[in-house]
Amino acid sequence: MTIALLQVSAASVAQRINLDRKNAPLKSVFTELSKQTGFDFLIDAKTLERAKPVTVVLKNVSLEEALESCFKDQPFEYTIDDKSVVVKDKEKSIYERVKEYINAVIITGTVVDDKGMPLPGVTVQIKGSAKTTTTSNNGSFSISVNKGEILVFRFIGFQIKEVAIGEQTNLKVTLAEDQQQLSEVAVIGYGKQSRATLSSAVSTVSSKELNKGAITDVGQLLQGKVPGLNVTASGDPNKTAAVVLRGASTLNSSQGPFYVVDGVPGVDIAAIAPDDIASIDVLKDAAATAIYGNRAANGVIMVTTKKGKKGQLQIAYNGYVGQEKVASQLDMMDATELRAFLTKNNQALTPINDVGADTDWQKSIEKNSAISHNHNLSFNGGTDHSSYYASLNYVKKDGIIQNTGLERVIGRLAMEQSAFNDKLKFSLSVTNSNSDAQDVPNRNVVLLQSALHLPTSAITNADGSYFENLSVDGYYNPVAMLNHSQMNTKTNNLVANFNTQVKLPFGLTYNLNLSYLNSTALRGEYYDSYYTSTYNGLYSNPDPGMGYHSQQSFGTNGQATRSSLQNVNKIVETFINWDKKFGDHALNAVLGYSWQNNTIGDGFQATTSNFPVDNIGYNNFALSNPYANPSFQVNFGADGVYQETRLISDFARLNYNYKEKYLLQASVRRDGSSVFGADHQWGYFPSVGAAWRISQESFLQGATVVSDLKLRASYGVTGNSSGFNAYTAQSISGSLGTYYNNGSYIAALGPTQASNSDLQWEKTATANIGLDFGLFKGKVTGSLDVYDKKTTGMIYSYSVDPILVPTGTIVANGGSMSNKGIELTISTTPVRTTNFSWSTSVNLAHNKNKITSLSNPLFSGGDSVLYSFPEGLGQSSHSLQILKEGKPLGQFFSLIYAGKDANGVSQFLGGDGNLTTTPSIGTDYHYIGSAQPKLLLGWSNDFHYKNWDLNVFFRGVFGNKIFNATRADLFRPNTATLTNILSDAANESVADYNAYQYSSRFVESGSYLRLDNATLAYNFKVKSKYFKVLRLYTSSNNVFIITKYTGVDPEINQGGISPGVDYNNFYPKTRTFLLGANVTF
Amino acid sequence: MNKTLRNITLPVALILSLGACHKIEVPIKTELTPEVFPQNTDQYAQAAGPVYVALRGNYSVEHFFLQSASTDEVIFPAFGGNWYNGGQFQQLHYHNWTQDHSDVSAEWYWTSTIIGLVNQTMATLEQVEPAGAAKDKDLAEIRMVRALAYFYQMDSFGNVPIVDVAGDYSSHPTKPRAEVFNYIESEIKAALPSLSTTISQATYGKPTKFMAYALLAKMYLNAQYYTGTERWNDCIAACDNVITPGAFTLAPISTYLQMFYPTNGPSTPEFIFAIPYAPSAVNSFPFRSQNLHQRYDLPRRLVSKYAVNFTPDASISTLPSYYANFNDVNDIRNKQWLTGLQFQADGVTPVNYTTTNQSYNQNYSGANPTGSITYQVTLTPNIELRGGVANFDVGNDELAWNMGYHNIKFYPDASSSNRDMNNDIPVFRYADIILMKAEAILRGGTPTLGATPLSLVNQLRAQRSSSAAWTSVTLETLYAERCREFAWESWHRNDMIRFGKFEAAYGFKTNTDPNKRIFPIPTTAMRLNKDLVQNPGY
């Protein structure tokens, strides 16, 4: 199909032609001829690429004469048809064909990389011709070439190589890796862009660079890899890592970045198997993210999955088996230490608590080792017009805590089909991820109990029953808790996406994306009759935050909860791309529209009690009889779980560059969200960016030190419309309990939220200045970014005088937050010899977070809010943190420890400056450090020696403080007869009744440097018909850590509003050792 | 030209046709929006519910501690650091609480929430409920709950702002106590005509005319302290408005204790206004909303005796000076106390407990600290701060757990599967009306209906003790009678202030600052309302 490329219609123009051109592109000549004659010139864009420059001088000639001159040396012929000139490739004469046949040789060969590994999928093209082939799985190719012609070898991530064909018929071509080309293309919103022409801050992480190990969570894959991305993870297989990009930009719950997978916004990242990921692009500044307007305030992470390649079938298997062991645990007293301590202090254990045992209670709830294994089998392939990629991933990851683990199966299919001369392309991808997560109910309580149980007690009594001493308040056998309860969540995650792409004239491309995301969670929770009778009234131990612990009340003879909730996102996105070059000017424009409808919480929850037997678990509610217990209520969970939201956007972006030297970018997105007040549903999110590739300037040409230099600057505004209830702006009544009305307890229904019709967009503006550089011919590359990120109109649940708003809170705009920081990445290859190479890459990030305002014109209640209540015994209202203007998020605000008084009792600095042993909450509090790290470090090293490669990755966090409330609560010398204490507390006096008070004594440095991963691999040179790549590796995570922190691990959650609080809620970190294989067939 | 148009039109048309949809509103189909609720009689009752759930809120715990642990009635020491809770109860006892005190904050927050809820609910019902007697009664009832909340706020904090409409976010400065008093009085009078006089299950737990008069009587009895103007005769008149219709009787000696049992309810003859509690009741407010008395009142070693299904949290007890009022052996009210040696329900079998010498007495200095000891649980009258005077600590051993006489007026609820109780808690009892009237006359009011202070007190005492009737009554003996009658009913602070005893030295307290008669405006409240003014002395 020939598509009209050049059309200038003019009805009455002279038929006589004047033209004077020297070495002009044929295209421009056609344009001029069309202008003068009114004829359209129809030529395939690819054909035109083979045009030779034209030199003509024409004076008052006819069109035919003019065409003859212009086509003299061109490999084209033309026909004139009505008012069009149709240009085609010249038919070859028989002579030419025979000559070609005689000259033609069949060249065969293989293409390998600089390590000798075969490279499949390399494009082999005869220069100046359309004739191409690709290398097969073992890197081999075969192509018919004329002598004297040149073969061009192209492969992404490698330097282009040209080979002139002489007499040889067999070639071995080695392609050198192109360090710069690896990240040549960045995936940005609604398109891709060459890194060279990027004016925004985008970090690209290739699949090779992602963290290795038994990792099931994308956050952990990226940990330490991207400057400015603060990722904290525990050892919990079922908890996603907390991810904060460039500091928290909001107080509401939506702090994590927004994930876009293959252009589908908002995908649950758990649906994607790490082995299926090709690359991850982290969009950091507003110029990059503003195109995702309303959800981009916390950064956007673009995940690109692997796709099928043209060529023959390729089968790959990636798998590993790993073993995890607890890396570190609290150093509690053992039985001998505890007895010695008590004897020294003239105290003794009660007989019930001391049966002569020496139990390590922490070990008792842990497994000796947890096994993980992951298997990913994929096959892909393609023809010239279609490709496919299919994979099946199975992972089973046991948690190191008993009864915890994750089992997940992910199936993925991605297909592409082109039609109509590749002008139309359909892609369909369907991913289904099914997870089965085992967890422990009240796990934080189990963790707490495992720390404080006396070592002198045995887990079981002589008769095999579990030991319990319920006369001690809040004292439960953690092993019994584990084994008398169950918790299971089965999540099914479907991501389906259908994309239609139409190539239109003028470099226009039209895209239509239809996506359907469906996630269903089926949860079951069961407490057996032992649990409900023994632990009724236990207090929960929630993660630190605004809330308090709450008393758990169970029914009798077992209690079960079941819930099934579905979330569905339906997304239509359509946009048109325009790519155009005018000489030295290049333009790229995007214009689009997006519609999205989300429903969440579609389903039910029910809790019942009183089962005849224990072994039914939560699987047969019909056997329960909840009505026999008058004080038990069948419970249907929270009110208002079902929510529906709609997001609609119009967006546009324009990229312009001049000679790829001066780059400009501007975008604007108009976003609408149903969650806001009627007059505030729409918001505008603009951005601009500019870059100057200084190295393209003549004065830097030939510079020996600087080989590449680009200065970037950008500014933009992004928004946030999530993290709060869908109907927040409106007045809603809901269940507020039951009350006595004429003999029965009827529902009390009233406003559960205050309406706020003024609720509007939270906006985050980011200014970014960046410098990308390559030194010494690209031997050292790096980027430096400085940013200033400001959130205004922060949506937050303000405390309100309940006399005005009885719910006591109102979700309103008001506060502002500032993050300023600097990020640096440097990569280099200090050693590169034939057999040995060492590449290293360091990234550093510093961020300063500050809450700049917490007030709303109407509601003053956001500031000075005290929160994080670990609620250790006797410390019920002690808060650890404060939300305060001018302070960072997570500011510690509590007592200052001032040594001990004459009686050996801990004393504290009072609010009045005097020392006190009876400090008051609030009045005697001081600012005692921040949880915000000053420096994040990631340091990666790659060593290659012959067939071996070794990767060593260090990660560090520096300058942050941790409030070690765990330590405080295990630092109770005066109650050591009732609960165990830390070995460290051995020299404390039992007379010090204040020893454990939450104070600066328990605020510690959270700095650490961890050897996060070391992977050693051997790449077999396989000379087999079937095997192509065989790589065996062994990897170890969390090899060692250097830290002064006295808790289990300094990697305490940095996300949410309570960063840096260690409170017996920390799932132990593990040390992993694994063996893996990558096989390609 | 045509081709050009065609070629450009197609993509633009595609974008436009899809982009044309900008309908952003999502209809709410799963919530109670003002369009669908409340719309009928049942729904009006449900809409009024939150007011009562909130009222139930802190009444049994925080309100009780604030009104009682700040007096000689209740003491809540720390036990080896447990329940020290930042000196919360120590400060209440010593009268050195700060504006950060959690119970002080809780009282403000709780009463403010009730007021805010009534404002909002009244606005809703005003709008949607059809005019008529039913509407007037519905509005008057919750209006009385608001008046009660304002009364607690005025009684505890003195000067407070008045907000009685919903949605008014403008400045609300503090009003002087006398002005608040007048406002509450006018509110009660405005509500009175529409309130019910029926005493039945239908009105149980809801304000009636009698509840309104009882609150008025309480206001007038304290009017001299609140406003400087004595209102004895108004108090007597309000009491008479409860007495004359004869809707209430004093519970006889045989059922006095049962009035507070888990089985109490609408048929309890003395309850003018009570707050119903049930373990099955649900609430969504940040309040406890459960009767948790047994959690604090019951000694730990008596769990089996009372067959409760939980371990009592802590131990509150009374001071010997308060218990000294229970000096009549024939008084049924003595039975609400647990004292001395403890026996099982049969009254014969001792309640024994086995532990080590050291655990029995943390200061054991004998040769065998781990030696076993079995002792009969014995509650001792005095509170000794053996674990530290500075930190208000009695220690953490058996002796500490059994220190002080314990009150189980709100009798433990063995039928509950947890520590929540089914016992309803009275706010106004008929006995209070009788004693308020006696006190008002004694303080200078004019006797009515042929009653004298002595006849009124003896009318009550006849149903409480088999001892001979009194022959005289003074303010001092009337105060003692109130101590006996209303122990654990959250009125003692109010009584002590009125009788001028709040500044006296009792227990470990020596503070005599009269500013402590009202609590400070909490820090949390001042943060939310910048126009509040701190009370004098804080």
mmCIF file of N, CA and C in Angstrom, chain B residues 291-319:
data_model
loop_
_atom_site.group_PDB
_atom_site.id
_atom_site.type_symbol
_atom_site.label_atom_id
_atom_site.label_comp_id
_atom_site.label_asym_id
_atom_site.label_seq_id
_atom_site.Cartn_x
_atom_site.Cartn_y
_atom_site.Cartn_z
ATOM 1 N N ASN B 291 -19.909 -0.616 79.645
ATOM 2 C CA ASN B 291 -19.713 -0.550 81.081
ATOM 3 C C ASN B 291 -18.557 -1.471 81.423
ATOM 4 N N LEU B 292 -17.444 -0.874 81.877
ATOM 5 C CA LEU B 292 -16.224 -1.653 82.130
ATOM 6 C C LEU B 292 -15.887 -1.687 83.614
ATOM 7 N N HIS B 293 -16.893 -1.445 84.474
ATOM 8 C CA HIS B 293 -16.580 -1.339 85.903
ATOM 9 C C HIS B 293 -15.877 -2.558 86.449
ATOM 10 N N GLN B 294 -16.337 -3.743 86.065
ATOM 11 C CA GLN B 294 -15.740 -4.944 86.657
ATOM 12 C C GLN B 294 -14.259 -5.062 86.315
ATOM 13 N N ARG B 295 -13.860 -4.471 85.204
ATOM 14 C CA ARG B 295 -12.452 -4.496 84.821
ATOM 15 C C ARG B 295 -11.582 -3.840 85.892
ATOM 16 N N TYR B 296 -12.100 -2.754 86.469
ATOM 17 C CA TYR B 296 -11.307 -2.015 87.456
ATOM 18 C C TYR B 296 -11.672 -2.372 88.893
ATOM 19 N N ASP B 297 -12.930 -2.743 89.097
ATOM 20 C CA ASP B 297 -13.424 -2.880 90.468
ATOM 21 C C ASP B 297 -13.063 -4.214 91.107
ATOM 22 N N LEU B 298 -12.974 -5.258 90.307
ATOM 23 C CA LEU B 298 -12.862 -6.598 90.854
ATOM 24 C C LEU B 298 -11.407 -6.953 91.162
ATOM 25 N N PRO B 299 -11.110 -7.409 92.395
ATOM 26 C CA PRO B 299 -9.737 -7.845 92.688
ATOM 27 C C PRO B 299 -9.376 -9.045 91.808
ATOM 28 N N ARG B 300 -8.114 -9.126 91.434
ATOM 29 C CA ARG B 300 -7.686 -10.157 90.493
ATOM 30 C C ARG B 300 -7.873 -11.561 91.033
ATOM 31 N N ARG B 301 -7.721 -11.722 92.345
ATOM 32 C CA ARG B 301 -7.759 -13.079 92.885
ATOM 33 C C ARG B 301 -9.188 -13.578 93.119
ATOM 34 N N LEU B 302 -10.181 -12.761 92.745
ATOM 35 C CA LEU B 302 -11.563 -13.180 92.959
ATOM 36 C C LEU B 302 -12.262 -13.556 91.657
ATOM 37 N N VAL B 303 -11.473 -13.793 90.645
ATOM 38 C CA VAL B 303 -12.041 -14.133 89.336
ATOM 39 C C VAL B 303 -12.933 -15.361 89.437
ATOM 40 N N SER B 304 -12.428 -16.392 90.117
ATOM 41 C CA SER B 304 -13.217 -17.633 90.159
ATOM 42 C C SER B 304 -14.461 -17.444 91.023
ATOM 43 N N LYS B 305 -14.335 -16.659 92.086
ATOM 44 C CA LYS B 305 -15.489 -16.451 92.960
ATOM 45 C C LYS B 305 -16.652 -15.835 92.187
ATOM 46 N N TYR B 306 -16.335 -14.880 91.309
ATOM 47 C CA TYR B 306 -17.412 -14.202 90.580
ATOM 48 C C TYR B 306 -17.623 -14.772 89.185
ATOM 49 N N ALA B 307 -16.825 -15.797 88.871
ATOM 50 C CA ALA B 307 -17.002 -16.548 87.619
ATOM 51 C C ALA B 307 -17.026 -15.657 86.385
ATOM 52 N N VAL B 308 -16.210 -14.601 86.414
ATOM 53 C CA VAL B 308 -16.173 -13.737 85.226
ATOM 54 C C VAL B 308 -15.236 -14.345 84.186
ATOM 55 N N ASN B 309 -15.473 -13.997 82.945
ATOM 56 C CA ASN B 309 -14.732 -14.611 81.841
ATOM 57 C C ASN B 309 -13.586 -13.735 81.343
ATOM 58 N N PHE B 310 -12.885 -13.119 82.272
ATOM 59 C CA PHE B 310 -11.745 -12.293 81.866
ATOM 60 C C PHE B 310 -10.886 -12.090 83.103
ATOM 61 N N THR B 311 -9.683 -11.607 82.905
ATOM 62 C CA THR B 311 -8.831 -11.268 84.045
ATOM 63 C C THR B 311 -8.963 -9.773 84.294
ATOM 64 N N PRO B 312 -9.372 -9.395 85.515
ATOM 65 C CA PRO B 312 -9.519 -7.954 85.767
ATOM 66 C C PRO B 312 -8.193 -7.246 85.517
ATOM 67 N N ASP B 313 -8.305 -6.067 84.969
ATOM 68 C CA ASP B 313 -7.137 -5.338 84.535
ATOM 69 C C ASP B 313 -6.301 -4.861 85.695
ATOM 70 N N ALA B 314 -6.945 -4.148 86.569
ATOM 71 C CA ALA B 314 -6.221 -3.454 87.606
ATOM 72 C C ALA B 314 -7.101 -3.371 88.823
ATOM 73 N N SER B 315 -6.686 -2.597 89.708
ATOM 74 C CA SER B 315 -7.347 -2.583 90.990
ATOM 75 C C SER B 315 -7.563 -1.156 91.440
ATOM 76 N N ILE B 316 -8.802 -0.724 91.446
ATOM 77 C CA ILE B 316 -9.072 0.553 92.085
ATOM 78 C C ILE B 316 -9.752 0.254 93.411
ATOM 79 N N SER B 317 -9.559 1.131 94.332
ATOM 80 C CA SER B 317 -10.165 0.913 95.646
ATOM 81 C C SER B 317 -10.520 2.268 96.222
ATOM 82 N N THR B 318 -11.041 2.250 97.426
ATOM 83 C CA THR B 318 -11.398 3.517 98.043
ATOM 84 C C THR B 318 -10.394 3.823 99.148
ATOM 85 N N LEU B 319 -10.445 5.073 99.604
ATOM 86 C CA LEU B 319 -9.575 5.468 100.706
ATOM 87 C C LEU B 319 -10.295 5.184 102.021
#
